[in-house]
Amino acid sequence: MALRLIYNVGRRHEKERVYRHMEPEYDDKEFKDRFRFSKNSLQFITDLIEPNLCRPTLRSHAIPAFIQVQLALRYFASGSPMRVIGDTMGYHISSVSRAVRDVSSALCNVSQDFIQWPETQQQKNKIRDGFYDAAHFPGVVGTIDGTHVRIQSPSGDNEYAFVNRKGFHSINVQGVCDHTGKFLNVVANWPGSCHDSFIFKTSNLGRYMETRHRGYDMDGVLLGDSGYPCKRYIVTPYLRPNSESQVRYNKAHVKTRAIVERCFGWWKRRFNILHGEIRTKPEKAVKIITACAVLHNIALKLREQMEDDNQEVNDVPIVGNHVDERRQVREHITQTYFS
């Protein structure tokens, strides 16, 4: 009884926690500049993942879900250290870290709802038409590429595996996008030393295309650079074009595949954490990257405008170390559409 009385007295005199809510402090433009989403879109994201963010605690009041989302979005958008985010928004670094962890995990849990491979013929035809309008390249259902996201040097015996060909530690992220720049597939599970073609071959999408692809007319093709092998379901540029039709094919190929490069550019500009260095363990960095991919598609769904980054595209195909295995589809496209 005495112990309960002491506890109750302590609770009566406990200082009520006051949460800083960012929304009233900024107008719409200032809010979007800081969080990359409008206030209505932030509410959409909060409603989407709130069940995964509400956790009981006996020590104090839990941070509301909408503030956890704000803390995470500010971290993703600015790329600033968590301590700086906490100082700016009035929270301890540990609270920021938990918010980033929990929001990232929650977004990863709904990733299949927003990053989806087209299954119906109607979906595929819509994407094919969109790509054809871009550069008159037929039958394309996605453009594929890899991009490196820098991470801090991990500890452990496998540190060397994260060093990429440019000499810094990274996660090599595979992305496939449609004609609008929306991600259809993202794989962010491999260290920087892994080659793009290996990541694709071992991915669920790679296995799906290898075993279930029904041909060019039904399922279309992916466009990749010369780091990928040329197959019946993925076509690459000619390394040494020897005819006008092959030159025209390469030009259309480069122009069409540039969409995935612009997609990466938009993605990294929206979320500056992907431009700098993610200073977490690789396991957490992988979730942050995937969460940002989900947010990218949500931004497109909610029509959150992002200015074009005017990224220049190199017209010279990237030379890989693969010999084309199945050139029939590429030859068919070249002779039928570019002769």
Coordinates of C-alpha atoms in Angstrom, one line a residue:
M1 CA 0.0 0.0 0.0
A2 CA 2.8 2.4 0.9
L3 CA 4.7 1.5 -2.2
R4 CA 1.6 2.2 -4.4
L5 CA 1.0 5.5 -2.6
I6 CA 4.6 6.6 -3.3
Y7 CA 4.2 5.6 -6.9
N8 CA 0.9 7.5 -7.3
V9 CA 2.3 10.6 -5.7
G10 CA 5.3 10.4 -8.1
R11 CA 3.0 10.1 -11.0
R12 CA 1.0 13.2 -10.0
H13 CA 4.1 15.4 -9.9
E14 CA 5.6 13.9 -13.0
K15 CA 6.2 16.7 -15.6
E16 CA 4.1 16.2 -18.6
R17 CA 6.1 15.6 -21.8
V18 CA 5.5 18.3 -24.4
Y19 CA 5.9 17.2 -28.1
R20 CA 7.1 19.6 -30.7
H21 CA 4.8 19.4 -33.7
M22 CA 6.5 20.8 -36.8
E23 CA 3.3 21.4 -38.9
P24 CA 2.1 24.7 -37.5
E25 CA 5.6 26.2 -37.6
Y26 CA 6.0 26.1 -41.4
D27 CA 3.9 27.1 -44.4
D28 CA 3.3 24.5 -47.1
K29 CA 6.5 25.2 -49.1
E30 CA 8.7 25.3 -46.1
F31 CA 7.2 22.1 -44.8
K32 CA 7.8 20.3 -48.1
D33 CA 11.3 21.6 -48.4
R34 CA 12.2 20.0 -45.0
F35 CA 10.2 16.8 -45.2
R36 CA 9.8 16.3 -49.0
F37 CA 6.1 15.7 -48.6
S38 CA 3.1 18.0 -48.1
K39 CA 1.2 18.0 -44.8
N40 CA -1.6 15.9 -46.3
S41 CA 0.9 13.4 -47.7
L42 CA 2.6 13.1 -44.3
Q43 CA -0.7 12.3 -42.8
F44 CA -1.2 9.6 -45.5
I45 CA 2.1 8.0 -44.6
T46 CA 1.4 8.2 -40.9
D47 CA -2.0 6.6 -41.3
L48 CA -0.4 3.9 -43.4
I49 CA 2.2 2.7 -40.9
E50 CA 0.8 4.0 -37.6
P51 CA -0.2 0.5 -36.4
N52 CA 3.5 -0.5 -36.5
L53 CA 4.7 2.6 -34.7
C54 CA 2.4 2.6 -31.6
R55 CA 4.2 0.7 -28.8
P56 CA 3.3 0.6 -25.1
T57 CA 5.8 2.0 -22.6
L58 CA 5.7 2.2 -18.8
R59 CA 8.5 4.7 -18.4
S60 CA 6.9 7.7 -20.2
H61 CA 4.5 8.6 -23.0
A62 CA 5.4 7.2 -26.3
I63 CA 6.3 9.6 -29.1
P64 CA 3.2 10.0 -31.3
A65 CA 3.4 8.3 -34.7
F66 CA 3.2 11.5 -36.7
I67 CA 6.3 12.9 -34.9
Q68 CA 8.2 9.6 -35.5
V69 CA 7.4 10.0 -39.2
Q70 CA 8.5 13.6 -39.2
L71 CA 11.8 12.7 -37.5
A72 CA 12.5 9.9 -40.0
L73 CA 11.5 12.0 -43.1
R74 CA 13.7 14.9 -41.9
Y75 CA 16.6 12.4 -41.6
F76 CA 15.9 10.9 -45.0
A77 CA 15.5 14.3 -46.7
S78 CA 18.4 16.2 -45.2
G79 CA 21.0 13.4 -44.8
S80 CA 22.1 15.2 -41.6
P81 CA 23.4 13.3 -38.6
M82 CA 20.8 12.0 -36.2
R83 CA 22.1 14.2 -33.4
V84 CA 21.6 17.3 -35.6
I85 CA 18.0 16.1 -36.4
G86 CA 17.4 15.7 -32.7
D87 CA 18.8 19.1 -31.8
T88 CA 16.7 20.8 -34.5
M89 CA 13.5 19.1 -33.6
G90 CA 13.9 18.9 -29.8
Y91 CA 14.6 15.2 -29.3
H92 CA 17.4 13.0 -28.0
I93 CA 19.5 11.2 -30.6
S94 CA 18.3 7.9 -29.2
S95 CA 14.7 8.9 -30.0
V96 CA 15.6 9.9 -33.5
S97 CA 17.4 6.6 -34.0
R98 CA 14.4 4.6 -32.8
A99 CA 12.1 6.6 -35.0
V100 CA 14.3 6.0 -38.1
R101 CA 14.5 2.3 -37.3
D102 CA 10.8 1.9 -36.7
V103 CA 9.6 4.0 -39.6
S104 CA 12.1 2.3 -42.0
S105 CA 10.9 -1.2 -40.8
A106 CA 7.2 -0.2 -41.1
L107 CA 7.7 1.1 -44.7
C108 CA 9.6 -2.1 -45.6
N109 CA 6.7 -4.1 -44.3
V110 CA 4.4 -2.4 -46.9
S111 CA 6.9 -2.4 -49.7
Q112 CA 5.0 -5.1 -51.7
D113 CA 2.0 -2.8 -51.8
F114 CA 3.9 0.0 -53.5
I115 CA 6.8 -1.7 -55.4
Q116 CA 5.1 -4.2 -57.7
W117 CA 6.0 -6.0 -60.9
P118 CA 3.3 -5.7 -63.5
E119 CA 1.4 -9.0 -63.6
T120 CA -1.6 -8.3 -66.0
Q121 CA -1.3 -7.9 -69.7
Q122 CA -3.0 -4.6 -69.4
Q123 CA -0.4 -3.3 -67.0
K124 CA 2.4 -4.5 -69.2
N125 CA 0.9 -2.9 -72.4
K126 CA 0.5 0.4 -70.6
I127 CA 4.2 0.4 -69.7
R128 CA 5.2 -0.7 -73.2
D129 CA 3.2 2.1 -74.7
G130 CA 4.8 4.7 -72.3
F131 CA 8.3 3.6 -73.1
Y132 CA 7.6 3.6 -76.9
D133 CA 6.4 7.2 -76.7
A134 CA 9.7 8.1 -75.1
A135 CA 12.1 7.0 -77.9
H136 CA 10.1 4.6 -80.1
F137 CA 11.8 1.5 -78.6
P138 CA 9.2 -1.3 -78.7
G139 CA 8.3 -3.9 -76.1
V140 CA 10.0 -2.4 -73.0
V141 CA 8.4 -3.3 -69.6
G142 CA 11.2 -1.9 -67.5
T143 CA 14.6 -0.3 -67.5
I144 CA 17.2 -1.8 -65.1
D145 CA 20.4 -0.5 -63.6
G146 CA 22.4 -0.4 -60.4
T147 CA 23.4 2.5 -58.2
H148 CA 25.7 2.6 -55.2
V149 CA 24.7 4.1 -51.9
R150 CA 27.6 5.0 -49.7
I151 CA 27.7 3.6 -46.2
Q152 CA 30.2 4.0 -43.3
S153 CA 32.9 1.3 -43.1
P154 CA 31.3 -1.7 -41.4
S155 CA 33.2 -3.7 -38.7
G156 CA 33.8 -7.4 -39.1
D157 CA 35.7 -9.8 -41.3
N158 CA 33.6 -9.0 -44.4
E159 CA 34.4 -5.3 -44.5
Y160 CA 36.3 -5.7 -47.8
A161 CA 33.1 -7.0 -49.5
F162 CA 31.5 -3.6 -49.2
V163 CA 34.3 -1.8 -51.1
N164 CA 33.1 -1.1 -54.6
R165 CA 35.1 -0.6 -57.8
K166 CA 35.4 3.2 -57.0
G167 CA 37.0 2.4 -53.7
F168 CA 34.4 3.4 -51.1
H169 CA 32.0 1.3 -49.0
S170 CA 28.5 1.0 -50.4
I171 CA 25.4 -1.0 -51.0
N172 CA 24.8 -1.8 -54.6
V173 CA 21.1 -1.2 -55.3
Q174 CA 19.3 -2.8 -58.2
G175 CA 16.4 -0.8 -59.5
V176 CA 13.9 -1.4 -62.3
C177 CA 11.5 1.4 -63.2
D178 CA 8.6 2.0 -65.6
H179 CA 8.2 4.9 -68.0
T180 CA 7.0 7.2 -65.2
G181 CA 10.1 6.6 -63.1
K182 CA 8.2 4.4 -60.6
F183 CA 10.1 1.5 -59.1
L184 CA 8.9 -1.9 -60.2
N185 CA 11.6 -3.8 -58.4
V186 CA 14.3 -2.8 -55.9
V187 CA 17.0 -5.1 -54.4
A188 CA 19.2 -3.5 -51.8
N189 CA 20.7 -6.6 -50.1
W190 CA 24.1 -6.8 -51.7
P191 CA 27.5 -5.1 -50.8
G192 CA 29.2 -2.8 -53.2
S193 CA 31.7 -5.3 -54.6
C194 CA 28.9 -7.4 -56.2
H195 CA 28.3 -6.9 -59.9
D196 CA 25.0 -5.7 -61.3
S197 CA 24.5 -8.9 -63.4
F198 CA 25.1 -11.1 -60.3
I199 CA 22.5 -9.2 -58.3
F200 CA 20.0 -9.5 -61.1
K201 CA 20.7 -13.2 -61.7
T202 CA 20.2 -14.1 -58.0
S203 CA 17.2 -11.8 -57.5
N204 CA 13.6 -13.0 -57.4
L205 CA 13.0 -10.9 -60.6
G206 CA 15.9 -12.6 -62.4
R207 CA 14.7 -16.0 -61.5
Y208 CA 11.1 -15.1 -62.5
M209 CA 12.3 -13.8 -65.9
E210 CA 14.5 -16.9 -66.5
T211 CA 11.8 -19.4 -65.7
R212 CA 8.4 -17.7 -66.5
H213 CA 9.2 -15.3 -69.3
R214 CA 6.8 -16.2 -72.2
G215 CA 8.5 -14.3 -74.9
Y216 CA 8.9 -10.9 -76.3
D217 CA 5.4 -10.6 -77.7
M218 CA 3.7 -11.5 -74.4
D219 CA 6.0 -10.3 -71.6
G220 CA 8.3 -7.7 -73.4
V221 CA 11.9 -7.1 -72.4
L222 CA 14.0 -5.2 -69.9
L223 CA 16.6 -2.7 -71.1
G224 CA 20.0 -2.8 -69.5
D225 CA 23.5 -1.6 -70.1
S226 CA 26.3 -3.8 -71.3
G227 CA 27.0 -4.9 -67.8
Y228 CA 24.1 -7.3 -68.2
P229 CA 24.1 -10.4 -70.5
C230 CA 21.9 -10.0 -73.6
K231 CA 19.1 -12.6 -73.3
R232 CA 15.6 -13.2 -74.6
Y233 CA 14.1 -11.0 -71.7
I234 CA 16.9 -8.4 -71.3
V235 CA 18.4 -6.5 -74.3
T236 CA 21.6 -4.5 -74.2
P237 CA 23.3 -2.1 -76.6
Y238 CA 25.6 -3.1 -79.4
L239 CA 29.2 -2.6 -78.3
R240 CA 30.5 -2.1 -81.8
P241 CA 27.5 -1.2 -84.1
N242 CA 28.3 -2.0 -87.7
S243 CA 25.2 -0.7 -89.5
E244 CA 22.9 2.3 -89.5
S245 CA 20.1 0.2 -88.0
Q246 CA 22.3 -0.8 -85.1
V247 CA 23.3 2.8 -84.6
R248 CA 19.7 3.8 -84.5
Y249 CA 18.9 1.0 -82.2
N250 CA 21.6 2.1 -79.8
K251 CA 20.4 5.7 -79.8
A252 CA 16.9 4.7 -78.9
H253 CA 18.2 2.2 -76.3
V254 CA 20.2 4.9 -74.6
K255 CA 17.4 7.4 -74.7
T256 CA 14.9 4.9 -73.3
R257 CA 17.3 3.5 -70.6
A258 CA 18.0 7.0 -69.4
I259 CA 14.7 6.9 -67.6
V260 CA 16.1 4.7 -64.9
E261 CA 19.1 7.0 -64.5
R262 CA 16.8 10.0 -64.1
C263 CA 14.8 7.9 -61.7
F264 CA 17.9 7.3 -59.5
G265 CA 18.6 11.0 -59.8
W266 CA 15.1 12.1 -58.6
W267 CA 15.3 9.5 -55.8
K268 CA 18.6 10.7 -54.5
R269 CA 17.7 14.3 -54.8
R270 CA 14.5 13.8 -52.8
F271 CA 16.3 11.8 -50.1
N272 CA 19.7 13.3 -49.5
I273 CA 20.6 10.5 -47.2
L274 CA 21.2 8.4 -50.3
H275 CA 23.6 11.0 -51.7
G276 CA 25.9 11.2 -48.7
E277 CA 26.9 8.4 -46.3
I278 CA 24.5 6.4 -44.3
R279 CA 26.3 6.1 -40.9
T280 CA 24.6 3.0 -39.6
K281 CA 25.3 -0.8 -39.8
P282 CA 24.6 -2.3 -43.2
E283 CA 21.5 -4.1 -41.9
K284 CA 19.9 -0.9 -41.0
A285 CA 21.2 0.9 -44.1
V286 CA 19.4 -1.7 -46.3
K287 CA 16.1 -0.9 -44.6
I288 CA 16.6 2.8 -44.9
I289 CA 17.3 2.4 -48.7
T290 CA 14.2 0.2 -49.2
A291 CA 12.1 2.7 -47.2
C292 CA 13.2 5.5 -49.4
A293 CA 12.3 3.5 -52.5
V294 CA 8.8 3.0 -51.0
L295 CA 8.5 6.7 -50.2
H296 CA 9.6 7.5 -53.8
N297 CA 6.7 5.5 -55.2
I298 CA 4.3 7.0 -52.6
A299 CA 5.4 10.5 -53.8
L300 CA 4.5 9.6 -57.4
K301 CA 1.2 8.1 -56.3
L302 CA 0.4 11.3 -54.4
R303 CA 1.7 13.5 -57.2
E304 CA 4.4 15.1 -55.1
Q305 CA 6.2 17.2 -57.7
M306 CA 10.0 16.9 -58.1
E307 CA 11.9 19.1 -60.5
D308 CA 13.9 17.3 -63.2
D309 CA 17.5 17.1 -62.3
N310 CA 18.6 17.7 -65.9
Q311 CA 21.0 14.8 -65.6
E312 CA 23.2 14.3 -68.7
V313 CA 23.3 10.9 -70.1
N314 CA 26.3 9.4 -71.8
D315 CA 25.5 8.2 -75.3
V316 CA 28.3 5.7 -75.3
P317 CA 27.2 2.3 -74.0
I318 CA 28.9 1.0 -70.9
V319 CA 31.3 -1.8 -71.7
G320 CA 30.7 -4.9 -69.6
N321 CA 32.5 -8.2 -69.3
H322 CA 29.8 -10.4 -70.6
V323 CA 29.4 -12.1 -74.0
D324 CA 25.9 -11.9 -75.3
E325 CA 24.2 -15.3 -74.9
R326 CA 20.9 -14.9 -76.8
R327 CA 20.9 -12.1 -79.4
Q328 CA 17.7 -13.2 -81.3
V329 CA 15.4 -10.8 -79.6
R330 CA 17.8 -7.9 -80.0
E331 CA 18.3 -8.7 -83.7
H332 CA 14.6 -9.0 -84.2
I333 CA 14.0 -5.5 -82.7
T334 CA 16.8 -4.0 -84.7
Q335 CA 15.7 -5.4 -88.0
T336 CA 12.0 -4.8 -87.5
Y337 CA 12.0 -1.3 -86.0
F338 CA 15.3 0.3 -86.9
S339 CA 16.2 -0.8 -90.4

